Short mmCIF file of C-alpha atoms and ligand atoms in Angstrom, two decimals:
data_model
loop_
_atom_site.label_atom_id
_atom_site.label_comp_id
_atom_site.label_asym_id
_atom_site.label_seq_id
_atom_site.Cartn_x
_atom_site.Cartn_y
_atom_site.Cartn_z
CA MET A 1 5.35 84.32 170.71
CA ILE A 2 1.82 83.70 172.30
CA ILE A 3 0.14 85.68 169.51
CA LEU A 4 2.15 82.81 167.02
CA VAL A 5 0.78 80.31 169.46
CA VAL A 6 -2.40 81.49 169.10
CA LEU A 7 -2.39 81.79 164.71
CA VAL A 8 -1.19 78.34 164.51
CA VAL A 9 -3.46 77.01 166.51
CA ILE A 10 -6.58 78.66 165.07
CA LEU A 11 -4.66 77.37 161.27
CA CYS A 12 -4.77 74.30 162.49
CA LEU A 13 -8.47 74.23 163.65
CA TYR A 14 -9.53 75.94 160.14
CA LEU A 15 -7.42 72.95 158.36
CA ALA A 16 -8.98 70.65 160.64
CA HIS A 17 -12.78 71.68 159.96
CA TRP A 18 -11.65 72.16 155.91
CA ARG A 19 -11.04 68.62 155.97
CA ALA A 20 -13.63 66.94 158.05
CA ASN A 21 -15.89 69.22 155.74
CA ALA A 22 -14.61 68.16 152.69
CA LYS A 23 -14.40 64.09 153.74
CA ARG A 24 -18.26 64.52 154.67
CA LEU A 25 -18.95 66.08 151.25
CA ASP A 26 -16.85 63.62 149.94
CA ARG A 27 -18.69 60.65 151.16
CA ALA A 28 -22.00 62.00 150.40
CA THR A 29 -21.27 61.94 146.72
CA ALA A 30 -18.53 58.95 147.00
CA SER A 31 -20.49 57.06 143.98
CA LEU A 32 -19.69 59.53 141.70
CA PRO A 33 -16.45 59.49 139.48
CA VAL A 34 -13.42 62.14 139.78
CA PRO A 35 -11.09 62.92 137.43
CA PRO A 36 -7.59 62.61 138.67
CA CYS A 37 -6.38 65.02 141.81
CA LEU A 38 -3.43 66.37 143.60
CA PRO A 39 -3.65 66.95 147.41
CA VAL A 40 -5.22 70.32 148.53
CA LEU A 41 -5.47 71.62 144.78
CA GLY A 42 -7.54 69.11 143.71
CA ASN A 43 -8.62 69.22 140.38
CA ALA A 44 -7.83 73.03 139.88
CA MET A 45 -5.20 72.02 137.45
CA ILE A 46 -8.24 72.06 134.68
CA PHE A 47 -8.36 75.42 134.59
CA LEU A 48 -4.12 76.00 134.54
CA GLY A 49 -3.18 76.40 131.19
CA ASP A 50 -4.53 79.05 128.15
CA GLY A 51 -8.09 79.13 127.56
CA GLU A 52 -7.57 76.24 124.29
CA LYS A 53 -6.28 73.69 127.29
CA VAL A 54 -9.30 74.82 129.59
CA VAL A 55 -11.83 73.67 126.78
CA LYS A 56 -9.55 70.12 126.11
CA ASN A 57 -9.70 69.33 129.93
CA ILE A 58 -13.50 70.28 130.08
CA GLU A 59 -14.30 68.32 126.78
CA ASP A 60 -11.97 65.38 129.23
CA ILE A 61 -14.53 66.44 132.06
CA ALA A 62 -17.50 65.65 129.63
CA GLN A 63 -16.49 62.09 128.17
CA ILE A 64 -15.92 60.98 131.75
CA CYS A 65 -19.61 62.03 132.43
CA TYR A 66 -20.95 60.51 128.93
CA LYS A 67 -19.43 57.79 130.47
CA ASN A 68 -20.64 57.59 133.96
CA LYS A 69 -23.81 58.90 135.10
CA GLY A 70 -23.99 62.01 133.24
CA ALA A 71 -22.38 63.68 136.35
CA VAL A 72 -18.47 64.22 138.22
CA LYS A 73 -17.07 65.45 140.93
CA ILE A 74 -14.18 68.30 140.94
CA TRP A 75 -12.09 69.58 143.73
CA LEU A 76 -11.12 73.01 143.38
CA GLY A 77 -9.33 72.95 147.08
CA PRO A 78 -11.48 72.45 149.47
CA LYS A 79 -14.56 73.07 147.43
CA LEU A 80 -16.24 70.58 145.99
CA TYR A 81 -18.29 71.11 142.55
CA VAL A 82 -20.52 68.55 141.02
CA ALA A 83 -20.28 69.19 137.13
CA ILE A 84 -23.14 68.19 135.34
CA GLY A 85 -23.56 66.59 131.73
CA ASN A 86 -26.80 65.60 132.14
CA ALA A 87 -30.50 67.09 131.58
CA GLU A 88 -32.71 66.05 133.82
CA ASP A 89 -30.32 66.97 136.56
CA ALA A 90 -29.37 69.91 134.94
CA LYS A 91 -33.11 70.83 135.28
CA ILE A 92 -33.65 69.81 138.89
CA VAL A 93 -30.32 72.19 139.30
CA LEU A 94 -31.49 75.14 138.01
CA GLU A 95 -35.23 74.72 138.91
CA ASN A 96 -34.25 74.69 142.41
CA CYS A 97 -31.18 76.33 143.00
CA LEU A 98 -31.39 80.44 141.75
CA ASP A 99 -27.92 81.77 143.30
CA LYS A 100 -25.35 82.12 141.63
CA ASP A 101 -22.17 80.00 143.19
CA ARG A 102 -19.33 82.40 145.15
CA VAL A 103 -16.87 82.27 141.87
CA TYR A 104 -19.45 85.14 140.24
CA ARG A 105 -17.69 87.42 143.45
CA PHE A 106 -15.70 88.76 141.36
CA LEU A 107 -17.87 90.61 139.06
CA ARG A 108 -19.60 91.59 142.30
CA PRO A 109 -17.31 95.41 142.37
CA TRP A 110 -18.23 95.70 138.60
CA LEU A 111 -21.80 94.87 138.97
CA GLY A 112 -22.67 95.18 142.42
CA ARG A 113 -26.36 93.73 143.28
CA GLY A 114 -27.16 94.00 139.57
CA LEU A 115 -29.66 91.11 138.08
CA PHE A 116 -27.15 89.01 136.79
CA ILE A 117 -25.42 88.37 140.39
CA ALA A 118 -27.88 89.85 142.48
CA PRO A 119 -28.28 87.51 145.98
CA LEU A 120 -31.75 85.35 145.60
CA ASN A 121 -33.91 87.68 148.03
CA LEU A 122 -33.47 90.99 146.36
CA TRP A 123 -33.22 89.17 143.17
CA LYS A 124 -36.59 87.76 143.32
CA SER A 125 -38.27 91.43 143.81
CA HIS A 126 -36.00 93.07 140.77
CA ARG A 127 -36.66 90.03 138.17
CA LYS A 128 -40.70 90.91 138.75
CA VAL A 129 -39.76 94.28 138.03
CA LEU A 130 -37.75 94.11 135.05
CA LEU A 131 -39.28 90.86 133.71
CA PRO A 132 -42.01 93.25 131.98
CA ILE A 133 -39.79 95.31 130.05
CA PHE A 134 -38.00 92.02 127.81
CA HIS A 135 -41.79 91.44 126.91
CA ASN A 136 -41.83 90.94 123.20
CA LYS A 137 -44.05 94.59 122.71
CA VAL A 138 -41.66 96.06 123.93
CA ILE A 139 -38.60 94.85 122.68
CA GLU A 140 -39.89 94.83 119.26
CA GLU A 141 -40.15 98.66 119.40
CA TYR A 142 -36.35 98.90 119.11
CA LEU A 143 -36.47 96.88 115.65
CA GLY A 144 -36.21 100.87 114.34
CA VAL A 145 -32.69 101.10 116.21
CA ILE A 146 -31.74 97.65 115.38
CA GLY A 147 -32.30 98.23 111.70
CA GLU A 148 -30.72 101.34 111.42
CA ARG A 149 -27.18 100.01 113.32
CA ALA A 150 -27.25 96.45 111.15
CA GLU A 151 -27.82 98.72 108.34
CA ILE A 152 -24.56 100.34 109.16
CA LEU A 153 -22.91 97.13 109.50
CA VAL A 154 -23.82 95.94 106.21
CA GLU A 155 -21.96 99.50 104.62
CA ARG A 156 -18.92 98.76 106.80
CA LEU A 157 -18.67 95.11 106.11
CA SER A 158 -18.99 96.19 102.41
CA LYS A 159 -15.10 96.98 102.32
CA GLU A 160 -14.28 93.16 103.19
CA VAL A 161 -15.67 92.46 99.70
CA ASN A 162 -13.87 90.23 97.38
CA LYS A 163 -11.35 90.41 100.06
CA GLU A 164 -9.28 87.83 101.88
CA TYR A 165 -10.76 85.78 105.11
CA PHE A 166 -11.11 87.71 107.82
CA ASP A 167 -12.84 88.21 111.83
CA VAL A 168 -16.32 89.43 111.50
CA LEU A 169 -16.89 89.49 115.35
CA GLN A 170 -15.00 92.40 115.87
CA TYR A 171 -17.52 94.29 113.02
CA VAL A 172 -20.71 92.76 115.23
CA THR A 173 -19.68 93.88 118.56
CA ALA A 174 -19.44 97.19 117.62
CA CYS A 175 -22.53 96.60 115.51
CA THR A 176 -24.60 95.24 119.01
CA LEU A 177 -22.53 97.59 121.20
CA ASP A 178 -24.27 100.39 119.50
CA ILE A 179 -27.52 98.43 119.59
CA VAL A 180 -27.45 97.10 123.11
CA PHE A 181 -26.46 100.64 124.52
CA GLU A 182 -29.12 102.78 122.30
CA THR A 183 -32.05 100.51 123.70
CA ALA A 184 -30.54 100.00 127.21
CA MET A 185 -29.53 103.55 128.24
CA GLY A 186 -30.75 105.52 125.55
CA GLU A 187 -26.92 106.47 124.58
CA GLU A 188 -25.88 106.71 120.63
CA MET A 189 -22.65 105.29 121.35
CA ASP A 190 -22.03 105.06 117.38
CA VAL A 191 -19.11 102.68 118.39
CA GLN A 192 -19.57 101.51 114.27
CA HIS A 193 -17.77 104.96 113.25
CA SER A 194 -15.43 105.28 116.25
CA THR A 195 -14.38 102.07 117.42
CA ASP A 196 -12.01 103.37 120.03
CA SER A 197 -13.01 105.72 123.09
CA PRO A 198 -11.95 106.00 126.55
CA TYR A 199 -14.98 104.05 127.98
CA LEU A 200 -14.60 101.32 125.65
CA ARG A 201 -11.14 100.80 126.68
CA ALA A 202 -11.79 100.91 130.38
CA ARG A 203 -14.51 98.39 129.83
CA HIS A 204 -12.04 96.19 128.03
CA THR A 205 -9.72 96.16 130.47
CA VAL A 206 -11.94 95.31 133.28
CA MET A 207 -13.48 92.17 131.30
CA THR A 208 -9.42 90.77 130.24
CA ILE A 209 -8.45 91.11 133.89
CA LEU A 210 -11.85 89.90 135.62
CA ASN A 211 -11.70 86.87 133.03
CA MET A 212 -7.95 86.47 134.19
CA ARG A 213 -9.37 86.09 137.96
CA PHE A 214 -11.58 83.57 136.61
CA PHE A 215 -9.11 81.31 135.65
CA LYS A 216 -6.04 82.06 137.01
CA LEU A 217 -6.21 80.22 140.33
CA TRP A 218 -3.40 82.31 142.09
CA LEU A 219 -5.30 85.31 141.36
CA GLN A 220 -8.36 84.55 143.11
CA PRO A 221 -7.48 84.85 146.70
CA ASP A 222 -8.35 88.70 147.03
CA CYS A 223 -5.05 88.77 149.24
CA LEU A 224 -2.75 87.46 146.44
CA PHE A 225 -4.76 89.59 143.79
CA ASN A 226 -4.12 92.75 145.51
CA LEU A 227 -0.61 92.56 145.42
CA THR A 228 -0.65 92.55 141.92
CA PRO A 229 -0.92 95.51 139.14
CA TYR A 230 -4.04 94.39 138.11
CA ALA A 231 -6.28 95.32 141.55
CA LYS A 232 -5.36 99.05 141.31
CA GLN A 233 -6.18 98.49 136.96
CA LEU A 234 -9.10 97.29 137.46
CA ARG A 235 -10.62 99.31 140.38
CA GLU A 236 -9.39 102.43 138.21
CA ASN A 237 -11.16 101.45 135.30
CA ILE A 238 -14.10 100.22 137.30
CA ALA A 239 -14.49 104.01 138.85
CA TYR A 240 -14.10 104.74 134.90
CA THR A 241 -16.90 102.39 133.44
CA HIS A 242 -19.07 103.03 136.95
CA LYS A 243 -18.86 107.37 136.07
CA PHE A 244 -19.80 106.69 133.02
CA THR A 245 -22.84 105.29 133.09
CA ASP A 246 -23.84 107.24 136.89
CA GLU A 247 -23.73 110.24 134.17
CA VAL A 248 -26.07 108.63 131.94
CA VAL A 249 -28.36 107.92 134.51
CA ARG A 250 -28.26 111.36 136.08
CA LYS A 251 -28.74 112.39 132.43
CA ARG A 252 -31.73 110.65 131.94
CA ARG A 253 -33.32 110.27 135.30
CA MET A 254 -33.41 114.67 134.88
CA GLU A 255 -35.17 114.15 131.45
CA TYR A 256 -37.37 111.65 132.64
CA GLU A 257 -38.71 114.68 135.38
CA ARG A 258 -39.04 117.41 132.91
CA ASN A 259 -40.87 115.30 130.76
CA LYS A 260 -43.60 114.01 133.63
CA SER A 261 -44.07 117.48 134.57
CA ILE A 262 -45.57 118.34 131.05
CA SER A 263 -48.13 116.78 128.51
CA THR A 264 -47.35 113.74 126.82
CA GLU A 265 -47.61 115.40 123.34
CA GLN A 266 -45.02 118.10 124.36
CA SER A 267 -42.49 115.23 125.01
CA ASP A 268 -39.63 114.94 122.48
CA GLY A 269 -41.02 111.49 120.99
CA LYS A 270 -37.58 109.90 121.66
CA LEU A 271 -36.99 106.19 122.32
CA ARG A 272 -37.97 105.04 125.71
CA ALA A 273 -34.68 103.02 126.67
CA VAL A 274 -35.19 100.35 129.11
CA LEU A 275 -33.50 102.94 131.79
CA ASP A 276 -36.20 105.32 130.94
CA MET A 277 -38.85 102.93 131.96
CA LEU A 278 -36.87 101.73 134.96
CA PHE A 279 -37.41 105.28 136.62
CA ASP A 280 -41.35 104.68 136.88
CA ARG A 281 -41.51 101.11 138.26
CA GLU A 282 -43.42 99.76 141.25
CA ILE A 283 -40.08 100.07 142.79
CA LYS A 284 -38.41 103.24 143.11
CA PHE A 285 -34.66 101.77 142.15
CA THR A 286 -31.93 104.46 143.77
CA ASP A 287 -29.57 106.02 140.72
CA ASP A 288 -27.01 103.36 142.25
CA GLN A 289 -29.15 100.40 141.79
CA LEU A 290 -30.19 102.15 138.29
CA ARG A 291 -26.82 101.66 137.34
CA GLU A 292 -26.16 98.02 138.54
CA HIS A 293 -29.17 97.04 136.56
CA ILE A 294 -27.97 99.04 133.35
CA ASP A 295 -24.58 97.81 133.30
CA SER A 296 -25.45 94.42 134.11
CA ILE A 297 -27.76 94.32 131.04
CA THR A 298 -25.11 96.15 128.64
CA ILE A 299 -22.73 93.61 129.82
CA ALA A 300 -24.85 90.55 129.78
CA GLY A 301 -26.83 91.58 126.16
CA ASN A 302 -23.83 92.49 124.36
CA ASP A 303 -21.03 89.89 123.48
CA THR A 304 -23.36 86.97 123.88
CA THR A 305 -25.57 88.01 120.84
CA ALA A 306 -22.14 89.40 118.88
CA LEU A 307 -20.74 86.07 119.46
CA VAL A 308 -24.66 84.11 118.45
CA ILE A 309 -24.03 86.21 115.24
CA ALA A 310 -20.48 85.55 114.46
CA TYR A 311 -20.67 81.62 115.08
CA THR A 312 -24.41 81.61 112.90
CA LEU A 313 -22.52 83.52 109.81
CA VAL A 314 -19.46 81.56 109.87
CA LEU A 315 -21.75 78.00 110.08
CA LEU A 316 -23.54 79.63 106.83
CA GLY A 317 -20.20 79.81 105.09
CA MET A 318 -19.37 76.59 105.97
CA HIS A 319 -23.01 74.61 104.75
CA GLN A 320 -24.39 76.64 101.33
CA ASN A 321 -27.02 74.43 101.75
CA VAL A 322 -28.48 76.00 104.40
CA GLN A 323 -27.56 79.18 103.39
CA ASP A 324 -29.24 78.67 100.12
CA LYS A 325 -32.62 77.84 102.33
CA VAL A 326 -31.97 81.25 104.85
CA ILE A 327 -31.89 83.17 101.46
CA GLN A 328 -35.19 81.27 99.93
CA GLU A 329 -37.26 82.42 102.89
CA GLN A 330 -35.61 85.83 102.57
CA GLU A 331 -36.58 85.94 99.42
CA ALA A 332 -39.85 85.04 99.93
CA ILE A 333 -40.16 87.65 102.96
CA PHE A 334 -38.76 90.53 101.78
CA GLY A 335 -38.46 90.16 97.87
CA MET A 336 -35.22 91.18 96.39
CA SER A 337 -35.99 94.33 98.53
CA LYS A 338 -33.34 95.50 101.11
CA ARG A 339 -35.92 97.17 103.13
CA LYS A 340 -36.19 97.27 107.04
CA VAL A 341 -37.20 94.00 109.42
CA ASN A 342 -40.28 94.52 110.89
CA LYS A 343 -41.85 92.95 113.49
CA ASP A 344 -44.24 90.46 111.03
CA ASP A 345 -40.74 89.81 109.34
CA ILE A 346 -39.12 88.52 112.35
CA ASN A 347 -41.84 85.57 113.21
CA ASN A 348 -42.06 84.65 109.16
CA MET A 349 -38.06 83.76 109.61
CA ASN A 350 -38.61 80.48 110.98
CA TYR A 351 -36.04 78.82 109.01
CA LEU A 352 -33.17 81.57 109.98
CA GLU A 353 -34.57 80.78 113.13
CA ARG A 354 -33.91 76.83 113.41
CA VAL A 355 -30.09 77.96 112.26
CA ILE A 356 -29.54 80.32 115.10
CA LYS A 357 -30.83 77.62 117.43
CA GLU A 358 -28.68 75.27 116.29
CA SER A 359 -25.73 77.14 116.13
CA MET A 360 -26.29 77.99 119.64
CA ARG A 361 -26.25 74.13 120.60
CA LEU A 362 -22.89 73.80 118.81
CA TYR A 363 -21.07 76.77 119.68
CA SER A 364 -23.06 77.61 123.56
CA VAL A 365 -21.87 80.88 124.19
CA VAL A 366 -21.89 80.59 127.91
CA PRO A 367 -20.79 77.06 128.16
CA ILE A 368 -20.65 76.85 131.57
CA ILE A 369 -23.38 77.85 134.36
CA ALA A 370 -22.43 77.57 137.87
CA ARG A 371 -25.01 77.95 141.04
CA LYS A 372 -24.85 77.36 144.70
CA ILE A 373 -26.62 74.60 146.15
CA ASP A 374 -27.83 76.00 149.38
CA ARG A 375 -30.09 72.83 150.62
CA GLU A 376 -29.89 68.94 149.83
CA LEU A 377 -31.33 68.33 146.44
CA TYR A 378 -31.45 64.84 144.66
CA LEU A 379 -30.28 64.56 141.30
CA PRO A 380 -32.23 61.33 139.90
CA HIS A 381 -30.08 60.53 136.63
CA CYS A 382 -26.85 60.23 138.65
CA GLY A 383 -28.74 58.94 141.69
CA VAL A 384 -26.71 61.39 144.15
CA GLN A 385 -28.29 63.22 147.27
CA LEU A 386 -26.01 66.36 146.83
CA PRO A 387 -25.36 68.36 150.05
CA ALA A 388 -25.93 71.64 151.38
CA GLY A 389 -22.62 73.64 150.62
CA THR A 390 -21.55 72.58 147.50
CA SER A 391 -21.76 73.69 144.00
CA ALA A 392 -23.39 72.38 140.45
CA VAL A 393 -21.48 73.22 137.68
CA ILE A 394 -24.08 73.04 134.30
CA GLY A 395 -21.66 71.77 131.43
CA VAL A 396 -23.96 73.44 128.73
CA PHE A 397 -20.78 72.79 126.31
CA GLY A 398 -20.78 69.48 127.12
CA ILE A 399 -25.11 68.32 127.40
CA HIS A 400 -25.94 70.17 124.15
CA ARG A 401 -22.91 68.13 122.36
CA SER A 402 -24.59 64.64 123.72
CA LYS A 403 -25.01 62.03 122.12
CA ALA A 404 -27.62 60.30 125.14
CA GLU A 405 -29.73 63.50 124.90
CA TRP A 406 -28.97 64.25 120.57
CA GLY A 407 -29.07 60.75 118.96
CA PRO A 408 -25.71 59.74 116.94
CA SER A 409 -25.16 62.98 114.80
CA ALA A 410 -24.53 65.07 118.09
CA GLU A 411 -22.10 66.97 116.32
CA GLU A 412 -23.47 67.48 113.14
CA PHE A 413 -25.29 71.37 112.32
CA ASP A 414 -28.42 70.18 111.35
CA PRO A 415 -31.06 73.34 112.08
CA ASP A 416 -33.79 71.30 111.41
CA ARG A 417 -33.89 69.21 114.52
CA PHE A 418 -35.80 72.52 115.60
CA LEU A 419 -38.71 71.59 113.83
CA PRO A 420 -41.35 71.55 116.46
CA GLU A 421 -42.00 68.13 116.02
CA ARG A 422 -38.45 66.76 116.58
CA SER A 423 -37.92 69.55 119.09
CA ASN A 424 -40.92 67.87 121.18
CA GLU A 425 -39.05 64.25 121.37
CA ARG A 426 -36.09 66.11 123.54
CA HIS A 427 -35.73 66.56 126.94
CA PRO A 428 -36.62 70.26 127.54
CA ALA A 429 -33.32 70.91 129.63
CA ALA A 430 -31.24 69.13 126.83
CA TYR A 431 -30.93 72.47 125.16
CA LEU A 432 -29.99 75.54 127.71
CA PRO A 433 -28.38 78.36 125.51
CA PHE A 434 -29.94 80.82 127.65
CA SER A 435 -30.06 78.51 130.83
CA TYR A 436 -33.04 77.31 132.02
CA GLY A 437 -35.56 77.83 135.02
CA LEU A 438 -36.35 80.88 136.53
CA ARG A 439 -33.57 82.34 136.44
CA ASN A 440 -32.64 82.10 132.92
CA CYS A 441 -31.42 84.77 130.73
CA ILE A 442 -33.69 87.94 131.00
CA GLY A 443 -33.10 89.33 127.12
CA ARG A 444 -33.50 86.08 125.08
CA ASN A 445 -36.11 87.43 123.03
CA PHE A 446 -33.74 90.47 122.60
CA GLY A 447 -30.97 88.65 121.38
CA MET A 448 -32.96 86.75 119.21
CA ILE A 449 -35.09 89.46 117.61
CA ILE A 450 -30.98 91.30 117.19
CA ALA A 451 -29.92 88.06 116.03
CA LYS A 452 -32.15 87.92 113.15
CA THR A 453 -32.28 91.14 112.22
CA ILE A 454 -28.69 91.53 111.66
CA ILE A 455 -28.37 88.30 110.23
CA SER A 456 -31.25 88.74 107.36
CA ASN A 457 -29.41 92.25 106.68
CA VAL A 458 -26.28 90.77 106.06
CA ILE A 459 -27.08 87.72 104.13
CA ARG A 460 -29.76 89.74 102.13
CA SER A 461 -26.34 91.57 100.66
CA TYR A 462 -23.50 89.17 100.98
CA LYS A 463 -23.24 85.42 100.01
CA ILE A 464 -20.92 84.36 103.30
CA ASP A 465 -17.93 81.63 102.32
CA ALA A 466 -15.78 79.61 105.32
CA THR A 467 -13.72 76.77 106.23
CA GLY A 468 -14.73 76.01 109.50
CA ILE A 469 -14.46 77.22 112.99
CA GLY A 470 -11.08 75.11 114.28
CA PRO A 471 -10.27 75.35 118.17
CA LEU A 472 -12.35 76.92 120.53
CA LYS A 473 -11.20 78.62 123.52
CA MET A 474 -12.75 79.41 126.74
CA GLU A 475 -12.67 82.86 128.51
CA ILE A 476 -15.75 83.88 130.52
CA LEU A 477 -17.36 83.50 126.89
CA LEU A 478 -16.76 80.74 124.11
CA PHE A 479 -14.40 82.22 121.53
CA PRO A 480 -13.03 80.66 118.49
CA ILE A 481 -8.81 80.88 119.13
CA ASN A 482 -8.36 82.01 115.04
CA GLY A 483 -11.27 84.06 115.27
CA HIS A 484 -14.84 84.33 112.76
CA GLN A 485 -13.57 83.84 109.62
CA ILE A 486 -15.29 84.12 106.16
CA ARG A 487 -15.35 85.92 103.26
CA LEU A 488 -17.74 87.82 101.19
CA THR A 489 -19.05 88.08 97.88
CA ARG A 490 -22.11 90.65 96.81
CA ARG A 491 -25.58 89.08 95.85
C1 HEM B 1 -28.02 85.86 122.41
C2 HEM B 1 -27.45 86.02 122.81
C3 HEM B 1 -27.35 86.00 124.64
C4 HEM B 1 -27.30 84.65 125.08
C5 HEM B 1 -26.74 83.19 124.30
C6 HEM B 1 -27.73 84.43 126.94
C7 HEM B 1 -27.17 83.56 128.01
C8 HEM B 1 -27.59 83.69 128.87
C9 HEM B 1 -26.84 83.17 129.87
C10 HEM B 1 -27.00 81.64 129.98
C11 HEM B 1 -27.82 83.45 131.31
C12 HEM B 1 -27.43 82.90 132.35
C13 HEM B 1 -25.64 82.97 132.62
C14 HEM B 1 -25.87 81.99 134.32
O1 HEM B 1 -26.90 81.68 135.09
O2 HEM B 1 -24.62 82.09 134.41
C15 HEM B 1 -28.11 85.04 130.77
C16 HEM B 1 -28.79 85.43 131.86
C17 HEM B 1 -28.67 87.19 131.66
N1 HEM B 1 -29.00 87.69 130.20
FE1 HEM B 1 -28.75 86.80 128.58
N2 HEM B 1 -27.90 86.02 126.86
C18 HEM B 1 -28.07 86.84 125.30
C19 HEM B 1 -28.80 88.12 125.22
C20 HEM B 1 -29.01 88.86 126.41
C21 HEM B 1 -29.71 90.30 126.10
C22 HEM B 1 -29.89 90.41 124.42
C23 HEM B 1 -29.68 90.36 126.97
C24 HEM B 1 -30.41 92.17 127.40
C25 HEM B 1 -30.29 93.61 126.48
C26 HEM B 1 -29.24 89.99 128.11
C27 HEM B 1 -29.46 89.84 129.35
C28 HEM B 1 -29.10 89.16 130.44
C29 HEM B 1 -29.41 89.46 132.31
C30 HEM B 1 -29.65 90.63 132.55
C31 HEM B 1 -29.41 88.10 132.75
C32 HEM B 1 -29.67 87.73 134.51
C33 HEM B 1 -30.32 87.51 134.18
C34 HEM B 1 -30.71 87.15 136.00
O3 HEM B 1 -30.45 86.80 136.70
O4 HEM B 1 -32.25 87.35 136.11
N3 HEM B 1 -28.95 88.53 127.46
N4 HEM B 1 -27.89 85.30 129.90
#
């Protein structure tokens, strides 16, 4: 009985503290609008329903943002999020608050303290050490691998020529998996020829369950999640993927140690993967840390790049005039040759780069970014002093389509927005496909090189047709509900 009374008292104190804290945060942000909300749950309904409904709700919030001060308050239970739909405030948040929001904790059992979700103190030193590996000069070394894998993609696509519309994403994803695995950890997975493997299945299961946890609020508290069969499934599949990466790390470390003891002439001239370069950095990473970084890189780098490529291919199919210009540029570089792309070619694909950038604007594959506000922060555009303890959600999708940032034609596909003279006029944080500030995407140049190479190979072989992209759904990334449908004919 006494225990029960004590528990009730603790619960009451907790609720009173929760309420007082919520009131304080609410008062501090009183000038911001709030979409209609329920008691206790707040605006949690935004994330109820399927991915299409979530996108619709996010679009509605973006509208409230546009009509007001470019920011909206959202309550998820006791937690206050300020959703930001303007470039100025997004810049302030992304420059000043580098720690990820608590919502990313669901990734912790999988990615540990890998770069993507590393806590700030650790992130600072590790990012410094990883940064040189993603320098253009280093990743250009991977053009050979990227080119080979792109040729296999072109070959695999030949079976779709002159057929009906098909979803190109699955083909592109297999190709980017091959590229990212080989360059990140030196493993030739050859997913393009064997699309099914226990490792890929485990990876897929982990992603599906994590995605559910992000968007199904009742699966968020550990005490409820652990009651579902998903908890065990998640544990087992994470363990399987860890075992795979652990094995690769162990094998490559042995090779690294062996090669260290022989002269460079004797070494086998194998490709130096990101993992190999991580063995001899200023920080001596443990094998667990290496696994966490490599898993983070392959997970953050693969589906994002595949989606960017797939959206761009569909957009090229929808805009034949743009496709013609891309082809003109390709012919100026390659003539009629199907040869591999080299680094000069990459630098000469200026128009294709504008096309990819415009594709990433309209279809920002990472549609929202959430940051922890760890100190008081003044947001000049909406005129609010954000209290520490809140979180900010940067509405990348909304900012990319905002008329205030992009003018009246914001919804139209116009690659020439990215001509240097037009880009200079824009707010630097109006364009955030790779986030902004010090914690932006470390692989952005790598992603661009992969995208340019693959699109160049595909477009030199095939003419693309597409009718549209249709409704979108939000999982952790942004997907079209009906897939990336295109039709191919041979050039
Ligand atoms: C072209 C496609 C890509 C897009 C659109 C993209 C987008 C992003 C975005 C928006 C973030 C920040 C996420 C956040 O703060 O919540 C990020 C971080 C990251 N990306 Fe990318 N990315 C792409 C390609 C890549 C590639 C190819 C790699 C590596 C092979 C990579 C590795 C990473 C890593 C490791 C982080 C975490 C960085 C940190 O916290 O310091 N990304 N990416």
